[in-house]
Structures are given as C-alpha cells and as structure tokens.
mmCIF file of C-alpha atoms and ligand atoms in Angstrom:
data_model
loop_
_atom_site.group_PDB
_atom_site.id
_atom_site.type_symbol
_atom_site.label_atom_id
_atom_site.label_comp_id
_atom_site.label_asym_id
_atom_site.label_seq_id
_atom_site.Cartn_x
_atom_site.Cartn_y
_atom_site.Cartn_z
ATOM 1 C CA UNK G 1 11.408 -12.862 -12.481
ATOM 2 C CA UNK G 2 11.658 -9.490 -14.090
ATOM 3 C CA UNK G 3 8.764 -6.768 -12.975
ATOM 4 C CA UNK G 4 8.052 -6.090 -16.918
ATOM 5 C CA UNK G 5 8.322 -9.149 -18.541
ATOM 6 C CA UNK G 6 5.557 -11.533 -19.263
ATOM 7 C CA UNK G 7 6.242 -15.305 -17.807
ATOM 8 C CA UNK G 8 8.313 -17.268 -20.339
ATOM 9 C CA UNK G 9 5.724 -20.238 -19.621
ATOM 10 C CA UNK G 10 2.711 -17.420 -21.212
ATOM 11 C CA UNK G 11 0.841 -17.467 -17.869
ATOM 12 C CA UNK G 12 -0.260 -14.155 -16.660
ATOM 13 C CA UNK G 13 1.671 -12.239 -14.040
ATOM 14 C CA UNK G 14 -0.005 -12.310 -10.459
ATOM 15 C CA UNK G 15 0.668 -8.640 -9.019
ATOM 16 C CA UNK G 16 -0.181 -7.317 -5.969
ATOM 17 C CA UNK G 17 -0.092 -3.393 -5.386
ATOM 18 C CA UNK G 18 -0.347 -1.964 -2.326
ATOM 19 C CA UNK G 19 -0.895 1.916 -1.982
ATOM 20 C CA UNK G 20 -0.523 4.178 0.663
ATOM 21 C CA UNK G 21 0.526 7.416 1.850
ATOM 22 C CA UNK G 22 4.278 5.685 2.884
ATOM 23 C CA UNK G 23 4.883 8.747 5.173
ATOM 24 C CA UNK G 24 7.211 6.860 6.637
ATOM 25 C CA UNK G 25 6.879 2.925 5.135
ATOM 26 C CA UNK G 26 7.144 0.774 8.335
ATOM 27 C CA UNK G 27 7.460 -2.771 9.153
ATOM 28 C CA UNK G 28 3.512 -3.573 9.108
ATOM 29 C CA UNK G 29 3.349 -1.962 5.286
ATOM 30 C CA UNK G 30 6.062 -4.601 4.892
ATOM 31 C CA UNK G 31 5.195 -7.826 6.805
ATOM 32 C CA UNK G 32 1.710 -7.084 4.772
ATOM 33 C CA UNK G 33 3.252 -7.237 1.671
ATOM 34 C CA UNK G 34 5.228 -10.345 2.483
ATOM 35 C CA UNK G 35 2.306 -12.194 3.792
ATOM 36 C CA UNK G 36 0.284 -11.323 0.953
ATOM 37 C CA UNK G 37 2.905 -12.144 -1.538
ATOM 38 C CA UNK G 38 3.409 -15.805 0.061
ATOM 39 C CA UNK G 39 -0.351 -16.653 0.624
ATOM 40 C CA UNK G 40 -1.507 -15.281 -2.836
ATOM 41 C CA UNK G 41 1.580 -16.963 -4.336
ATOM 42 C CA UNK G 42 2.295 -13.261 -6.104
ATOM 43 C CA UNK G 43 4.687 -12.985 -8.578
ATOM 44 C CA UNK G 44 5.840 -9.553 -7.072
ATOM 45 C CA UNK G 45 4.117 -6.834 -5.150
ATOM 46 C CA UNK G 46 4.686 -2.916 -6.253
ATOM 47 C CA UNK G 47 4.559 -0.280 -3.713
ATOM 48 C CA UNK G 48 2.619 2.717 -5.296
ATOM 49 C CA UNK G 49 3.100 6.216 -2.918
ATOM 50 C CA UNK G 50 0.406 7.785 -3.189
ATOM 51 C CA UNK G 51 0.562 11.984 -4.876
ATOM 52 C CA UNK G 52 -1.088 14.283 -2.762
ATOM 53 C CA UNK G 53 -4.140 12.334 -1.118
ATOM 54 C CA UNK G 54 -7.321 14.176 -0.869
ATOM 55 C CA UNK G 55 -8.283 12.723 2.262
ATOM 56 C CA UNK G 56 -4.998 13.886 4.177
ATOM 57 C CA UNK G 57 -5.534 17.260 3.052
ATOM 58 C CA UNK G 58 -5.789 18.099 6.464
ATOM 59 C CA UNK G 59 -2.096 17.446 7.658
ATOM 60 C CA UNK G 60 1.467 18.410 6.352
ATOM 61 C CA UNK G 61 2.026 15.345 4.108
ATOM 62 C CA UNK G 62 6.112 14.866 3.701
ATOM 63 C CA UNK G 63 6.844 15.667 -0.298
ATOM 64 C CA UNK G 64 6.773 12.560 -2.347
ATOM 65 C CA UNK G 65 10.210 12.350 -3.447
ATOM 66 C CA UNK G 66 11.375 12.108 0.327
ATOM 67 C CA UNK G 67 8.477 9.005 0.469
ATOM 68 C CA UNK G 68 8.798 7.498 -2.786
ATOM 69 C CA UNK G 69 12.658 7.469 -1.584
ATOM 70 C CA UNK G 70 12.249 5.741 1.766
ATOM 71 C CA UNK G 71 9.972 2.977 0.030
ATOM 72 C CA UNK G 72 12.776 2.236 -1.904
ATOM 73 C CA UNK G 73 15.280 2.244 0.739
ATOM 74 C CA UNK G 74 12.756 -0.359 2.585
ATOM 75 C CA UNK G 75 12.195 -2.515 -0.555
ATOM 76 C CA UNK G 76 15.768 -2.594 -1.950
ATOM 77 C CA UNK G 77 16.789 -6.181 0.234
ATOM 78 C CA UNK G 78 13.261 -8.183 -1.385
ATOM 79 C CA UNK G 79 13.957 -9.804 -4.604
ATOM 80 C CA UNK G 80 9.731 -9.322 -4.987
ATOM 81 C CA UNK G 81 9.592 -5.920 -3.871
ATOM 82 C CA UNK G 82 9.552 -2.567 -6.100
ATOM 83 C CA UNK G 83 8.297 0.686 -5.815
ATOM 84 C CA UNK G 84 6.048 2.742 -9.279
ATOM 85 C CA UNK G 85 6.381 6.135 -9.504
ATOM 86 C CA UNK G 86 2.682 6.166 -11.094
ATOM 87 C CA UNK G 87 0.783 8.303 -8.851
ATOM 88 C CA UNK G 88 3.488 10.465 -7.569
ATOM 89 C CA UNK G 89 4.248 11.435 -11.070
ATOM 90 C CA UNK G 90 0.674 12.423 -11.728
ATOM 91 C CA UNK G 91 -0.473 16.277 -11.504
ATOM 92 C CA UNK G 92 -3.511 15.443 -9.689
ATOM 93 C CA UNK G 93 -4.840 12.947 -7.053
ATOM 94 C CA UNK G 94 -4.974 9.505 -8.114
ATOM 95 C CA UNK G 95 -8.006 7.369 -7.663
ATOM 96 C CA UNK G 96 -7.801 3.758 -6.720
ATOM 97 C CA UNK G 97 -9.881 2.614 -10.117
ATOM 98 C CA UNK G 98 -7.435 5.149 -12.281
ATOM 99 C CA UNK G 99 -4.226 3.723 -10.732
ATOM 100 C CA UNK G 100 -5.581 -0.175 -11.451
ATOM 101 C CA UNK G 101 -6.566 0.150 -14.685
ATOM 102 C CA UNK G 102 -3.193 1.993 -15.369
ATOM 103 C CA UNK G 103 -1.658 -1.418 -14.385
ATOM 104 C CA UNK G 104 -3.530 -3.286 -16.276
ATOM 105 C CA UNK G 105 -3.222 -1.485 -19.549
ATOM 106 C CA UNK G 106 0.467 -1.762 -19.287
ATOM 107 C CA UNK G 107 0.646 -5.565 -18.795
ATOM 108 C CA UNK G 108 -2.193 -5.902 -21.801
ATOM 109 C CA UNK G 109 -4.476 -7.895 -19.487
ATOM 110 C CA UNK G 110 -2.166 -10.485 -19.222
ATOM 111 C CA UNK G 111 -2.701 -9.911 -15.445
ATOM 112 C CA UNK G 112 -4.401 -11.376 -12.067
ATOM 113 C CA UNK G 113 -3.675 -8.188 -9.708
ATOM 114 C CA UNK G 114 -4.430 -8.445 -6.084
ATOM 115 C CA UNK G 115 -4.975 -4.813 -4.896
ATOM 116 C CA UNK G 116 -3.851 -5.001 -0.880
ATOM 117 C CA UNK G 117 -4.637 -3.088 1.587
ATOM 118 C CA UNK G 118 -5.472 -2.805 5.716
ATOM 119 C CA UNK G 119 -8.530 -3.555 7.303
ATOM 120 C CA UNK G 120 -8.904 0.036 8.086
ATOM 121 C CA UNK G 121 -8.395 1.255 4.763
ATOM 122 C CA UNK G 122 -10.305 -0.772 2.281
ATOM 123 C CA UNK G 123 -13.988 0.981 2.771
ATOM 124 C CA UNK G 124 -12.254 4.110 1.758
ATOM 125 C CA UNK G 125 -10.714 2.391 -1.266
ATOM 126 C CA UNK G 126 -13.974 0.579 -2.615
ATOM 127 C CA UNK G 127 -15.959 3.604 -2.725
ATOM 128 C CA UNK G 128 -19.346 3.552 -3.754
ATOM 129 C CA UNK G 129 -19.144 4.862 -6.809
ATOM 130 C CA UNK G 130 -16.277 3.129 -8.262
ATOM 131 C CA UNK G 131 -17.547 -0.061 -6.458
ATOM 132 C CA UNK G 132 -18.740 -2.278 -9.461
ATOM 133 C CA UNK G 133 -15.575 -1.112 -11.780
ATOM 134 C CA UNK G 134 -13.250 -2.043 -9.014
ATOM 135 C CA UNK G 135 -14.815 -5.576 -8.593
ATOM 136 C CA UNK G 136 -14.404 -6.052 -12.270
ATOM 137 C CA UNK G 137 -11.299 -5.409 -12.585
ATOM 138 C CA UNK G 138 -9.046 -6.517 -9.499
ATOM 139 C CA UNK G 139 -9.329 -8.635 -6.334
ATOM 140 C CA UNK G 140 -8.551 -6.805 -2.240
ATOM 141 C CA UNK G 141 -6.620 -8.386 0.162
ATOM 142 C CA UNK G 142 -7.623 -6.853 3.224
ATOM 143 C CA UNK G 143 -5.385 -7.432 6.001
ATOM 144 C CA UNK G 144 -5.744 -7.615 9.731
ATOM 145 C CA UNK G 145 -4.973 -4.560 12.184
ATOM 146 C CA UNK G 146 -5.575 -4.065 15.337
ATOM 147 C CA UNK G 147 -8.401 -2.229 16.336
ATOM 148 C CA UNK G 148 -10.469 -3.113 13.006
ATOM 149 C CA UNK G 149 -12.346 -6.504 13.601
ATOM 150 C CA UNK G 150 -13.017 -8.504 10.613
ATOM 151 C CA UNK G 151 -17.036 -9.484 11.686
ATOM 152 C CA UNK G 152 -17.875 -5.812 11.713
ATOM 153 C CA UNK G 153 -16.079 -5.259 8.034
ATOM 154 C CA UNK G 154 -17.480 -8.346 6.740
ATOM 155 C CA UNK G 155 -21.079 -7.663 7.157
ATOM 156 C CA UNK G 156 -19.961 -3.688 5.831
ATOM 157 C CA UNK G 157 -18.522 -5.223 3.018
ATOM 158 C CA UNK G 158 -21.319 -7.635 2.114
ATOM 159 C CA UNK G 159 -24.214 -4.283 2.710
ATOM 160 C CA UNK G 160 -21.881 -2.394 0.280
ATOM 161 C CA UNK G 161 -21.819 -4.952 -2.624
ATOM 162 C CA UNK G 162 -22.880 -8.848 -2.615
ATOM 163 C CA UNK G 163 -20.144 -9.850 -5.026
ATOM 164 C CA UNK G 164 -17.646 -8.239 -2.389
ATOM 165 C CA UNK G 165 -17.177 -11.574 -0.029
ATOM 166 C CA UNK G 166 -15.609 -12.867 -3.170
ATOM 167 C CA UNK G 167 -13.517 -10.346 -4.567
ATOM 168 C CA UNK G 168 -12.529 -9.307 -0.953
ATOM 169 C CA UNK G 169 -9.847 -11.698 0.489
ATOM 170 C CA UNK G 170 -9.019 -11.589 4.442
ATOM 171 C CA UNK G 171 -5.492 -12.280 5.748
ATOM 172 C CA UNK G 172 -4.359 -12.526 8.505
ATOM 173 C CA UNK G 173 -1.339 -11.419 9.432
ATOM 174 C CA UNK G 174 1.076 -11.163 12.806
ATOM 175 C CA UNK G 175 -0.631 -8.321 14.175
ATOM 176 C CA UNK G 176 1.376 -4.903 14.035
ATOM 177 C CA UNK G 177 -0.060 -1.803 16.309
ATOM 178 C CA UNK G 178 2.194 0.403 14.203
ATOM 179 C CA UNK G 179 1.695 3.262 12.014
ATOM 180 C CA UNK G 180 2.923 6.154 10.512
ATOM 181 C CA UNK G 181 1.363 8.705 12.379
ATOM 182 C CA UNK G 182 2.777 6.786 15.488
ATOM 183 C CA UNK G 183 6.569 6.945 14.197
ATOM 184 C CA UNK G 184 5.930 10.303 12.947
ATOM 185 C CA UNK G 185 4.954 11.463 16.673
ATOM 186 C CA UNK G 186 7.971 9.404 18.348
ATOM 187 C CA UNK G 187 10.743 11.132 16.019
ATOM 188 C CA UNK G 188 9.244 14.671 16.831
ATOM 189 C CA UNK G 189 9.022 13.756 20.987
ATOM 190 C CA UNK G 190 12.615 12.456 20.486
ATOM 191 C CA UNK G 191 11.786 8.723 20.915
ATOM 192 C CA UNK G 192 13.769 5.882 19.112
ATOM 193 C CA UNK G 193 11.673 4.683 16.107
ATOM 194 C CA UNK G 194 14.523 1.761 16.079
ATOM 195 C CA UNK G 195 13.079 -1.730 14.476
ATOM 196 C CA UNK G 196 9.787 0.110 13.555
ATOM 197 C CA UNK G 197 11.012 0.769 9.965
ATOM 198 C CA UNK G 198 14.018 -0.867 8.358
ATOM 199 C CA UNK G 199 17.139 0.915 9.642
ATOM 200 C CA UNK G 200 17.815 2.940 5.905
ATOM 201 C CA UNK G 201 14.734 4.378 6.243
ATOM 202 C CA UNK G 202 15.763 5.298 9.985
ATOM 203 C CA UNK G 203 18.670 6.984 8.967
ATOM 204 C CA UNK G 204 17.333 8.558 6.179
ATOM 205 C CA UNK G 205 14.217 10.676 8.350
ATOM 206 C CA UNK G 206 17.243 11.594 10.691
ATOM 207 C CA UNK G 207 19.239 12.880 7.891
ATOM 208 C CA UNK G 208 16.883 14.903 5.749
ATOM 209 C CA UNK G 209 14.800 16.113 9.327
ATOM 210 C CA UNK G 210 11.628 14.753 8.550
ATOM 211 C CA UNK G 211 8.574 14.387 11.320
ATOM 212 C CA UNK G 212 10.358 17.301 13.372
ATOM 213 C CA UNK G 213 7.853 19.002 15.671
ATOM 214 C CA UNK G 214 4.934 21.210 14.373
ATOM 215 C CA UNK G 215 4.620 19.340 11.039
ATOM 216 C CA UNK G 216 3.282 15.894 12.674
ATOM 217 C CA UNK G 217 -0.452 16.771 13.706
ATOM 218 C CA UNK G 218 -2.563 13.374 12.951
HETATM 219 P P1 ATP D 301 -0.980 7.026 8.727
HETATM 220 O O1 ATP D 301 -0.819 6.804 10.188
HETATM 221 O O2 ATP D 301 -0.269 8.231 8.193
HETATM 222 O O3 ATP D 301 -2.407 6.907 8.238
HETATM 223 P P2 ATP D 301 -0.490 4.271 7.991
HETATM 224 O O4 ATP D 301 0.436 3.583 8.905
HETATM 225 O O5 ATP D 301 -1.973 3.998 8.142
HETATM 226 O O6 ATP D 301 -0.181 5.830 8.021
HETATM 227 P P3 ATP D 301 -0.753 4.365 5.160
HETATM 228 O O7 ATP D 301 0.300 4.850 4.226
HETATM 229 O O8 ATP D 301 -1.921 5.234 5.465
HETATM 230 O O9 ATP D 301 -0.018 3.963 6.546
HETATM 231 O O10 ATP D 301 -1.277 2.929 4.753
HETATM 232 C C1 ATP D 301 -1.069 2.286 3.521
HETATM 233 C C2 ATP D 301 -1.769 0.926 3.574
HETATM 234 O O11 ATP D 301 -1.136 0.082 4.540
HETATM 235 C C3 ATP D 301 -3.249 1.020 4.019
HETATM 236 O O12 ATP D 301 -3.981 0.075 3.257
HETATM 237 C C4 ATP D 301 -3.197 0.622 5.474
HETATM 238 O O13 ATP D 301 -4.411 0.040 5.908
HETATM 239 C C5 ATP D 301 -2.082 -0.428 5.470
HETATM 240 N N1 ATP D 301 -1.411 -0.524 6.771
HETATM 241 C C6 ATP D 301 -0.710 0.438 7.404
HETATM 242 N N2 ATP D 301 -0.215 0.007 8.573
HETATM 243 C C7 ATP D 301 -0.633 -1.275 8.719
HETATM 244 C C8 ATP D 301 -0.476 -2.265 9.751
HETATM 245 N N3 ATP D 301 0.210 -1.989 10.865
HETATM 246 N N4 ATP D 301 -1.043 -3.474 9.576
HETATM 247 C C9 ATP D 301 -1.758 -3.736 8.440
HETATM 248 N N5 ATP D 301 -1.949 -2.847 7.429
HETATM 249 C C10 ATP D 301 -1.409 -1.627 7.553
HETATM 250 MG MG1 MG D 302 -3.462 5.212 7.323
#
C-alpha cells in the first residue's frame, strides 16, 4: 500500500496520525500506533513531530531535525509506519485543526482519518474552540495510560461536547508507564534507557548527546 496513492479498489484511505512532541519516540508512542492501526483496521498511521509546541515553551525542546530523525529511525522496520515533515516544516506552531485539515486537503477527501492520541493528551488537543471543527472533520482514538482513568475523561469529554462519545474512540492498550520526560531524565542520571525506545534511536541520543544534564527539566 503506498502512503500517497488512493486504493486501486476507489475506497478511501483510513489514516491515522498521531502527533507529539517525539522528544525521544519510545515504545508506548509505538505499541499505540500498532494497536490503533490493528483495531481501526488503518491503512497506515503517520507520525507528525510536532514544530515548536506552545505548551512546552517552558523546557529546552531537542531541535526537530534531531526528533523528526529518531521517529524515523523507530518507524523504518513497520511496513505501516511513516513519519510527515508537516509541522516541523512550518514557521509557526501548528494547531491540531490546521495540521488535519492539511491532511485532508491533500488526499481530496478521499479520507477516514483517525487522529490518535493518549488519554492524557486529548483534552489539550480538542480545545474548546476548535471543538466543533475537529468533530467534523476527524475521529480520536484516545488511548489508555497509566495514571489517566477513562471514567473521569469520559464524563470530561461528554461536559465538553455531546457528539464527543462518538467521535472519541477508547483503546485500550498494554499499559506502558513510559515517557519521554522519563528517558530524557535516565540518559542525563546515566541510567540505561535499553528496550525503552528501539535500539537506533538508542544509539542515535548517545551519538549526537542529546538529554545530557541541565537541558532535561520536565
Ligand atoms: P513528554 O514526557 O515529553 O510529555 P510523552 O511521552 O508524553 O513526552 P509526547 O510526545 O508528549 O510524549 O506524546 C505524544 C502522544 O503520545 C500524546 O498523545 C501522548 O498522550 C501519547 N503517549 C505518550 N506516551 C504514551 C504512553 N506511554 N501510552 C500511551 N500514549 C502515550
Ligand atoms: Mg506528553
């Protein structure tokens, strides 16, 4: 299946995207995707690294070539993964709505597109004001992470917007306490970050010096 292409059969393409800072990508970015991908029956999910957030203003973000690189690195071995340099190559912060209705103009609405993301993160992607637009034009998958229970988001979600419990799928997924503020801290204190991100990626932080001490406050 090419990422471009329309399906020879005419269908539309079933994307999912996932976002995210990718500062380093680690195995729960990727067992999400996977999950996602299989359940949804995607036809391939795109990694999008995200520019320069504007809610991590407040720490030392990594630049986005280094992070757009180790997404690659950790996509390279899935026939279903890739990697858009969409927001990175944009001058200013992207915003969720922007970045989806990018994708959507490029495949001509030919397009289901699943937009996925943690159960931590999705109330900062819906935001109010985009809210209505964002139901319109994608789905969520909002998957499971420890320490976010899915009661409290549900009843969030449904006191945000109504139509949300539909647009807003839940999956579960093998849960994964890790992060990347939590590999970021165990490279600068010295600690192995071995099987927490795929071993490229590993050798790739070690190489360029990324995450050494004084650049890693949460
Ligand atoms: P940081 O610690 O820097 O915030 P992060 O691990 O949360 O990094 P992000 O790049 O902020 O990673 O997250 C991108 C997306 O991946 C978000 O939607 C987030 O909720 C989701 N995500 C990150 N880690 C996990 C995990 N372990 N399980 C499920 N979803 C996750
Ligand atoms: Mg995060």
């Amino acid at each position: 299946m090419s990422f471009l292409l329309p399906k020879p059969d005419g269908e539309p393409l079933t994307i999912g995207i996932m976002g995210g800072t990718f500062d380093p990508i680690h195995i729960g970015h990727l067992v999400t995707a996977e999950e996602a991908r299989q359940q949804f029956d995607l036809d391939f999910v795109i990694f999008i690294p995200a520019g320069a957030p504007p809610h991590k203003d407040a720490r030392y973000i990594s630049p986005a070539e280094h992070r757009y690189i180790m997404t690659m690195l950790a996509v390279v071995d899935n026939p279903y993964f890739t990697v858009s340099r969409l927001e990175i190559d944009r001058q200013k912060p992207s915003y969720t709505i922007d970045t989806v209705q990018s994708f959507i103009k490029i495949y001509d609405h030919q397009l289901n597109l699943y937009f996925i993301t943690g159960a931590d993160a999705i109330l900062d992607i819906i935001s109010w004001k985009d809210c209505e637009l964002l139901l319109d034009s994608c789905y969520f998958i909002a998957a499971s992470r420890p320490g976010y229970s899915f009661g409290k988001l549900k009843s969030v979600l449904k006191s945000v917007s109504p139509r949300m419990i539909k647009k807003v799928h839940l999956l579960e997924i093998p849960a994964m306490a890790v992060s990347s503020t939590f590999i970021r801290n165990r490279v600068a204190a010295g600690k192995t970050i071995k099987y927490l991100t795929p071993e490229a990626v590993e050798q790739y932080i070690y190489k360029n010096g990324l995450y050494i001490q004084g650049q890693n406050e949460v």
